[in-house]
Structure formats: C-alpha cells, structure tokens
PDB file of C-alpha atoms in Angstrom:
ATOM      1  CA  ALA F  19      65.392  21.524 -93.330  1.00 61.00           C
ATOM      2  CA  GLY F  20      63.595  23.892 -95.518  1.00 70.00           C
ATOM      3  CA  ILE F  21      66.941  26.417 -96.290  1.00 74.00           C
ATOM      4  CA  SER F  22      68.900  22.844 -97.855  1.00 77.00           C
ATOM      5  CA  LYS F  23      69.420  22.154-101.585  1.00 79.00           C
ATOM      6  CA  ASN F  24      66.300  19.991-101.846  1.00 78.00           C
ATOM      7  CA  GLY F  25      64.418  23.028 -99.624  1.00 78.00           C
ATOM      8  CA  GLN F  26      61.687  24.972-100.204  1.00 92.00           C
ATOM      9  CA  THR F  27      63.189  28.669 -98.473  1.00 92.00           C
ATOM     10  CA  ARG F  28      64.750  29.522-101.504  1.00 92.00           C
ATOM     11  CA  GLU F  29      62.642  29.030-104.281  1.00 93.00           C
ATOM     12  CA  HIS F  30      59.984  30.889-102.105  1.00 95.00           C
ATOM     13  CA  ALA F  31      62.326  34.552-100.994  1.00 94.00           C
ATOM     14  CA  LEU F  32      63.340  34.307-105.109  1.00 94.00           C
ATOM     15  CA  LEU F  33      59.626  33.488-106.312  1.00 95.00           C
ATOM     16  CA  ALA F  34      58.894  36.268-103.987  1.00 95.00           C
ATOM     17  CA  TYR F  35      61.126  38.776-104.842  1.00 95.00           C
ATOM     18  CA  THR F  36      60.511  38.032-108.673  1.00 95.00           C
ATOM     19  CA  LEU F  37      56.135  38.926-108.348  1.00 91.00           C
ATOM     20  CA  GLY F  38      57.451  42.726-106.801  1.00 89.00           C
ATOM     21  CA  VAL F  39      57.398  40.854-102.171  1.00 93.00           C
ATOM     22  CA  LYS F  40      59.331  44.155-101.601  1.00 92.00           C
ATOM     23  CA  GLN F  41      58.976  43.403 -97.013  1.00 94.00           C
ATOM     24  CA  MET F  42      59.355  40.030 -96.107  1.00 96.00           C
ATOM     25  CA  ILE F  43      59.371  38.388 -92.707  1.00 97.00           C
ATOM     26  CA  VAL F  44      60.661  34.671 -91.632  1.00 97.00           C
ATOM     27  CA  ALA F  45      59.958  32.705 -89.141  1.00 98.00           C
ATOM     28  CA  VAL F  46      62.253  30.315 -88.578  1.00 97.00           C
ATOM     29  CA  ASN F  47      59.773  27.330 -87.088  1.00 97.00           C
ATOM     30  CA  LYS F  48      60.279  24.025 -85.606  1.00 96.00           C
ATOM     31  CA  MET F  49      62.281  25.201 -82.631  1.00 98.00           C
ATOM     32  CA  ASP F  50      61.034  23.007 -80.465  1.00 98.00           C
ATOM     33  CA  THR F  51      62.194  19.906 -82.325  1.00 97.00           C
ATOM     34  CA  THR F  52      65.672  21.665 -82.463  1.00 95.00           C
ATOM     35  CA  GLU F  53      68.140  19.834 -80.901  1.00 95.00           C
ATOM     36  CA  PRO F  54      68.595  21.022 -78.194  1.00 96.00           C
ATOM     37  CA  PRO F  55      65.313  21.606 -77.948  1.00 97.00           C
ATOM     38  CA  TYR F  56      64.998  25.732 -78.617  1.00 98.00           C
ATOM     39  CA  SER F  57      68.731  25.416 -79.612  1.00 98.00           C
ATOM     40  CA  GLU F  58      69.974  29.115 -80.497  1.00 98.00           C
ATOM     41  CA  THR F  59      73.005  27.960 -82.409  1.00 97.00           C
ATOM     42  CA  ARG F  60      70.542  26.515 -84.983  1.00 97.00           C
ATOM     43  CA  PHE F  61      68.705  29.943 -85.220  1.00 97.00           C
ATOM     44  CA  GLU F  62      71.854  31.253 -85.259  1.00 97.00           C
ATOM     45  CA  GLU F  63      72.848  28.981 -88.707  1.00 96.00           C
ATOM     46  CA  ILE F  64      69.416  29.630 -90.292  1.00 95.00           C
ATOM     47  CA  LYS F  65      69.236  32.798 -89.551  1.00 96.00           C
ATOM     48  CA  THR F  66      73.643  32.780 -91.340  1.00 95.00           C
ATOM     49  CA  GLU F  67      72.357  31.094 -94.245  1.00 94.00           C
ATOM     50  CA  VAL F  68      69.145  33.255 -94.722  1.00 95.00           C
ATOM     51  CA  SER F  69      70.367  36.091 -94.740  1.00 96.00           C
ATOM     52  CA  ALA F  70      72.862  35.678 -96.493  1.00 94.00           C
ATOM     53  CA  TYR F  71      71.389  34.215 -99.437  1.00 94.00           C
ATOM     54  CA  ILE F  72      67.659  36.968 -99.343  1.00 95.00           C
ATOM     55  CA  LYS F  73      70.261  39.834 -99.447  1.00 96.00           C
ATOM     56  CA  LYS F  74      72.530  38.322-102.697  1.00 95.00           C
ATOM     57  CA  ILE F  75      68.472  37.903-104.378  1.00 95.00           C
ATOM     58  CA  GLY F  76      67.989  41.458-103.423  1.00 95.00           C
ATOM     59  CA  TYR F  77      66.489  42.192 -99.871  1.00 95.00           C
ATOM     60  CA  ALA F  78      68.123  44.052 -97.013  1.00 92.00           C
ATOM     61  CA  SER F  79      68.475  41.609 -94.520  1.00 86.00           C
ATOM     62  CA  ILE F  80      68.752  45.403 -92.571  1.00 92.00           C
ATOM     63  CA  GLY F  81      64.752  45.766 -93.229  1.00 94.00           C
ATOM     64  CA  VAL F  82      63.853  41.285 -92.483  1.00 96.00           C
ATOM     65  CA  PRO F  83      62.736  40.180 -89.163  1.00 98.00           C
ATOM     66  CA  PHE F  84      63.852  37.369 -87.760  1.00 98.00           C
ATOM     67  CA  VAL F  85      61.201  35.195 -85.547  1.00 98.00           C
ATOM     68  CA  PRO F  86      62.389  31.474 -83.745  1.00 98.00           C
ATOM     69  CA  ILE F  87      58.427  29.759 -83.370  1.00 98.00           C
ATOM     70  CA  SER F  88      56.680  26.664 -82.606  1.00 98.00           C
ATOM     71  CA  GLY F  89      53.577  26.689 -84.853  1.00 97.00           C
ATOM     72  CA  TRP F  90      53.119  24.131 -82.707  1.00 97.00           C
ATOM     73  CA  HIS F  91      53.198  24.802 -78.996  1.00 98.00           C
ATOM     74  CA  GLY F  92      52.731  28.283 -79.879  1.00 97.00           C
ATOM     75  CA  ASP F  93      55.866  29.421 -79.316  1.00 98.00           C
ATOM     76  CA  ASN F  94      56.228  33.081 -80.257  1.00 98.00           C
ATOM     77  CA  MET F  95      53.716  33.276 -81.792  1.00 98.00           C
ATOM     78  CA  ILE F  96      51.363  36.027 -80.222  1.00 98.00           C
ATOM     79  CA  GLU F  97      53.022  36.063 -77.211  1.00 98.00           C
ATOM     80  CA  PRO F  98      56.793  36.221 -76.350  1.00 98.00           C
ATOM     81  CA  THR F  99      58.196  32.782 -75.336  1.00 97.00           C
ATOM     82  CA  ASP F 100      60.029  31.545 -71.887  1.00 97.00           C
ATOM     83  CA  LYS F 101      61.681  28.518 -74.325  1.00 98.00           C
ATOM     84  CA  MET F 102      64.337  30.711 -75.587  1.00 98.00           C
ATOM     85  CA  PRO F 103      65.506  33.265 -72.757  1.00 98.00           C
ATOM     86  CA  TRP F 104      68.743  33.690 -75.764  1.00 98.00           C
ATOM     87  CA  TYR F 105      66.039  35.636 -77.924  1.00 98.00           C
ATOM     88  CA  LYS F 106      65.608  39.797 -76.831  1.00 97.00           C
ATOM     89  CA  GLY F 107      63.294  39.512 -80.306  1.00 97.00           C
ATOM     90  CA  TRP F 108      64.646  41.617 -83.848  1.00 98.00           C
ATOM     91  CA  ALA F 109      64.747  45.195 -84.750  1.00 96.00           C
ATOM     92  CA  VAL F 110      64.110  46.189 -88.171  1.00 95.00           C
ATOM     93  CA  GLU F 111      64.875  49.455 -90.150  1.00 92.00           C
ATOM     94  CA  ARG F 112      62.766  50.506 -93.543  1.00 87.00           C
ATOM     95  CA  LYS F 113      62.456  53.229 -95.092  1.00 85.00           C
ATOM     96  CA  GLU F 114      59.182  54.040 -93.913  1.00 83.00           C
ATOM     97  CA  GLY F 115      60.517  53.691 -89.835  1.00 88.00           C
ATOM     98  CA  SER F 116      62.484  51.712 -87.728  1.00 94.00           C
ATOM     99  CA  ALA F 117      59.584  48.608 -86.151  1.00 95.00           C
ATOM    100  CA  SER F 118      60.752  46.198 -83.312  1.00 97.00           C
ATOM    101  CA  GLY F 119      58.961  42.878 -81.024  1.00 98.00           C
ATOM    102  CA  LYS F 120      58.968  39.317 -80.353  1.00 98.00           C
ATOM    103  CA  THR F 121      56.154  37.993 -81.582  1.00 98.00           C
ATOM    104  CA  LEU F 122      55.415  36.779 -85.421  1.00 98.00           C
ATOM    105  CA  LEU F 123      52.606  38.975 -84.895  1.00 98.00           C
ATOM    106  CA  GLU F 124      54.181  42.349 -84.121  1.00 98.00           C
ATOM    107  CA  ALA F 125      56.413  41.520 -86.725  1.00 98.00           C
ATOM    108  CA  LEU F 126      53.096  41.077 -89.165  1.00 98.00           C
ATOM    109  CA  ASP F 127      51.724  44.663 -87.785  1.00 97.00           C
ATOM    110  CA  SER F 128      54.969  46.382 -88.748  1.00 96.00           C
ATOM    111  CA  ILE F 129      54.663  45.576 -92.638  1.00 95.00           C
ATOM    112  CA  SER F 130      53.592  48.395 -93.972  1.00 91.00           C
ATOM    113  CA  PRO F 131      50.911  48.167 -96.526  1.00 88.00           C
ATOM    114  CA  PRO F 132      51.544  49.324-100.504  1.00 84.00           C
ATOM    115  CA  SER F 133      51.797  51.958-101.552  1.00 84.00           C
ATOM    116  CA  ARG F 134      48.367  52.889-104.462  1.00 84.00           C
ATOM    117  CA  PRO F 135      49.579  54.522-107.468  1.00 91.00           C
ATOM    118  CA  THR F 136      45.897  56.249-107.767  1.00 91.00           C
ATOM    119  CA  ASP F 137      47.282  59.529-109.285  1.00 93.00           C
ATOM    120  CA  LYS F 138      48.364  57.927-112.396  1.00 94.00           C
ATOM    121  CA  PRO F 139      46.183  56.967-114.916  1.00 94.00           C
ATOM    122  CA  LEU F 140      43.409  53.369-114.628  1.00 94.00           C
ATOM    123  CA  ARG F 141      46.370  49.399-115.756  1.00 94.00           C
ATOM    124  CA  LEU F 142      44.835  47.054-114.967  1.00 92.00           C
ATOM    125  CA  PRO F 143      46.338  43.787-117.057  1.00 94.00           C
ATOM    126  CA  LEU F 144      44.019  41.590-117.901  1.00 93.00           C
ATOM    127  CA  GLN F 145      44.265  37.526-116.023  1.00 93.00           C
ATOM    128  CA  ASP F 146      41.498  36.552-118.075  1.00 96.00           C
ATOM    129  CA  VAL F 147      38.363  37.517-119.555  1.00 95.00           C
ATOM    130  CA  TYR F 148      35.034  35.170-118.806  1.00 96.00           C
ATOM    131  CA  LYS F 149      32.374  34.936-121.509  1.00 95.00           C
ATOM    132  CA  ILE F 150      28.878  33.668-118.849  1.00 95.00           C
ATOM    133  CA  GLY F 151      25.362  33.085-120.677  1.00 93.00           C
ATOM    134  CA  GLY F 152      23.100  35.660-119.780  1.00 93.00           C
ATOM    135  CA  ILE F 153      25.710  37.732-118.682  1.00 92.00           C
ATOM    136  CA  GLY F 154      28.130  38.787-121.340  1.00 94.00           C
ATOM    137  CA  THR F 155      31.298  39.066-121.729  1.00 93.00           C
ATOM    138  CA  VAL F 156      33.575  39.435-117.846  1.00 92.00           C
ATOM    139  CA  PRO F 157      37.186  40.794-118.293  1.00 90.00           C
ATOM    140  CA  VAL F 158      39.223  39.385-115.540  1.00 94.00           C
ATOM    141  CA  GLY F 159      41.749  41.611-113.712  1.00 92.00           C
ATOM    142  CA  ARG F 160      44.329  43.956-110.737  1.00 90.00           C
ATOM    143  CA  VAL F 161      43.858  47.624-110.820  1.00 91.00           C
ATOM    144  CA  GLU F 162      48.332  48.699-110.612  1.00 90.00           C
ATOM    145  CA  THR F 163      47.587  51.987-111.236  1.00 93.00           C
ATOM    146  CA  GLY F 164      44.727  54.684-111.281  1.00 94.00           C
ATOM    147  CA  VAL F 165      40.971  54.423-109.910  1.00 93.00           C
ATOM    148  CA  LEU F 166      37.867  51.933-111.430  1.00 92.00           C
ATOM    149  CA  LYS F 167      34.760  53.022-109.846  1.00 93.00           C
ATOM    150  CA  PRO F 168      31.481  50.978-110.808  1.00 94.00           C
ATOM    151  CA  ASN F 169      29.731  52.404-113.279  1.00 94.00           C
ATOM    152  CA  MET F 170      32.456  53.600-114.622  1.00 92.00           C
ATOM    153  CA  VAL F 171      33.080  53.848-118.897  1.00 91.00           C
ATOM    154  CA  VAL F 172      36.689  53.130-119.670  1.00 87.00           C
ATOM    155  CA  SER F 173      37.890  52.910-123.078  1.00 82.00           C
TER     156      SER F 173
END
C-alpha cells in the first residue's frame, strides 16, 4: 500500500509540505480491491495512519478531506457512490472557511487559490537562462511577488 514504509505516500506528503503546498486532499484509491470490497475498516485504518503522519510533518488534519474512491470504477470521483453507504462525506475547517462534500471533485473545488502578493516588489527567481540563436538570452523563472507586464523594463 502507498502508506506502507516502502510506499510513496509519506514521501509525497513531505515533498508537498517542503515545497510550500498549504492545502491537501487525501484520496484513498482502490477501495474496490480491499477485503471485503469497499471496506470501511480499511479506509479508517489508512485515514488514521495518514492523519497522524501529515500532522507530524505540519498539516492540520482538520483541514484535509479524506475521500474513499475507486478510480477504476469511478466511485466517489464525480458523483457519490452507493457502494460505500458507511461513508457520510468529508468536512474541513480552514482559515478561508469550512467546506464539506462527498466526492473528490467537490474536495478539489473546495481548495482556495493561493493569494498572489502583487502589492510587494517584483521578485522573479531565475530557474535557467537559455541562449537562443536569432533571439538572444532568455531568462526563465516564476514571478513570486509583484507584477511583470509586457514591455516593462526591469533593472
């Protein structure tokens, strides 16, 4: 399983936090392959283990929706499924307010877009510089703060 010591769930959660991802959704996939299929017990085991881990690395688990899904069958992806009658849905509390739902799509729609600090000075960390024949030197980066507009002179 992804949450096991050899799985990638822990690594991905830690990477996300380290890279500054503030909001997270945990989709517990392959619920159709649990024993028995669509097992509430297995979902709760995974939810407990992942909650403890993400709390340890810095996420507030009250702000993380857990959604049991089957990507193969489409259960709880776009529409609620009747194969998991025990699942009553997810509810989260965040700075931006509370949200609730049953599906992965609703969880994705509940994510608040990150604020862009456009009122601060321009900061554009460079990732690379390309030298393109006939065009010239092209710096490549991402605007972290401030605003960059076409034809703007940057010193």
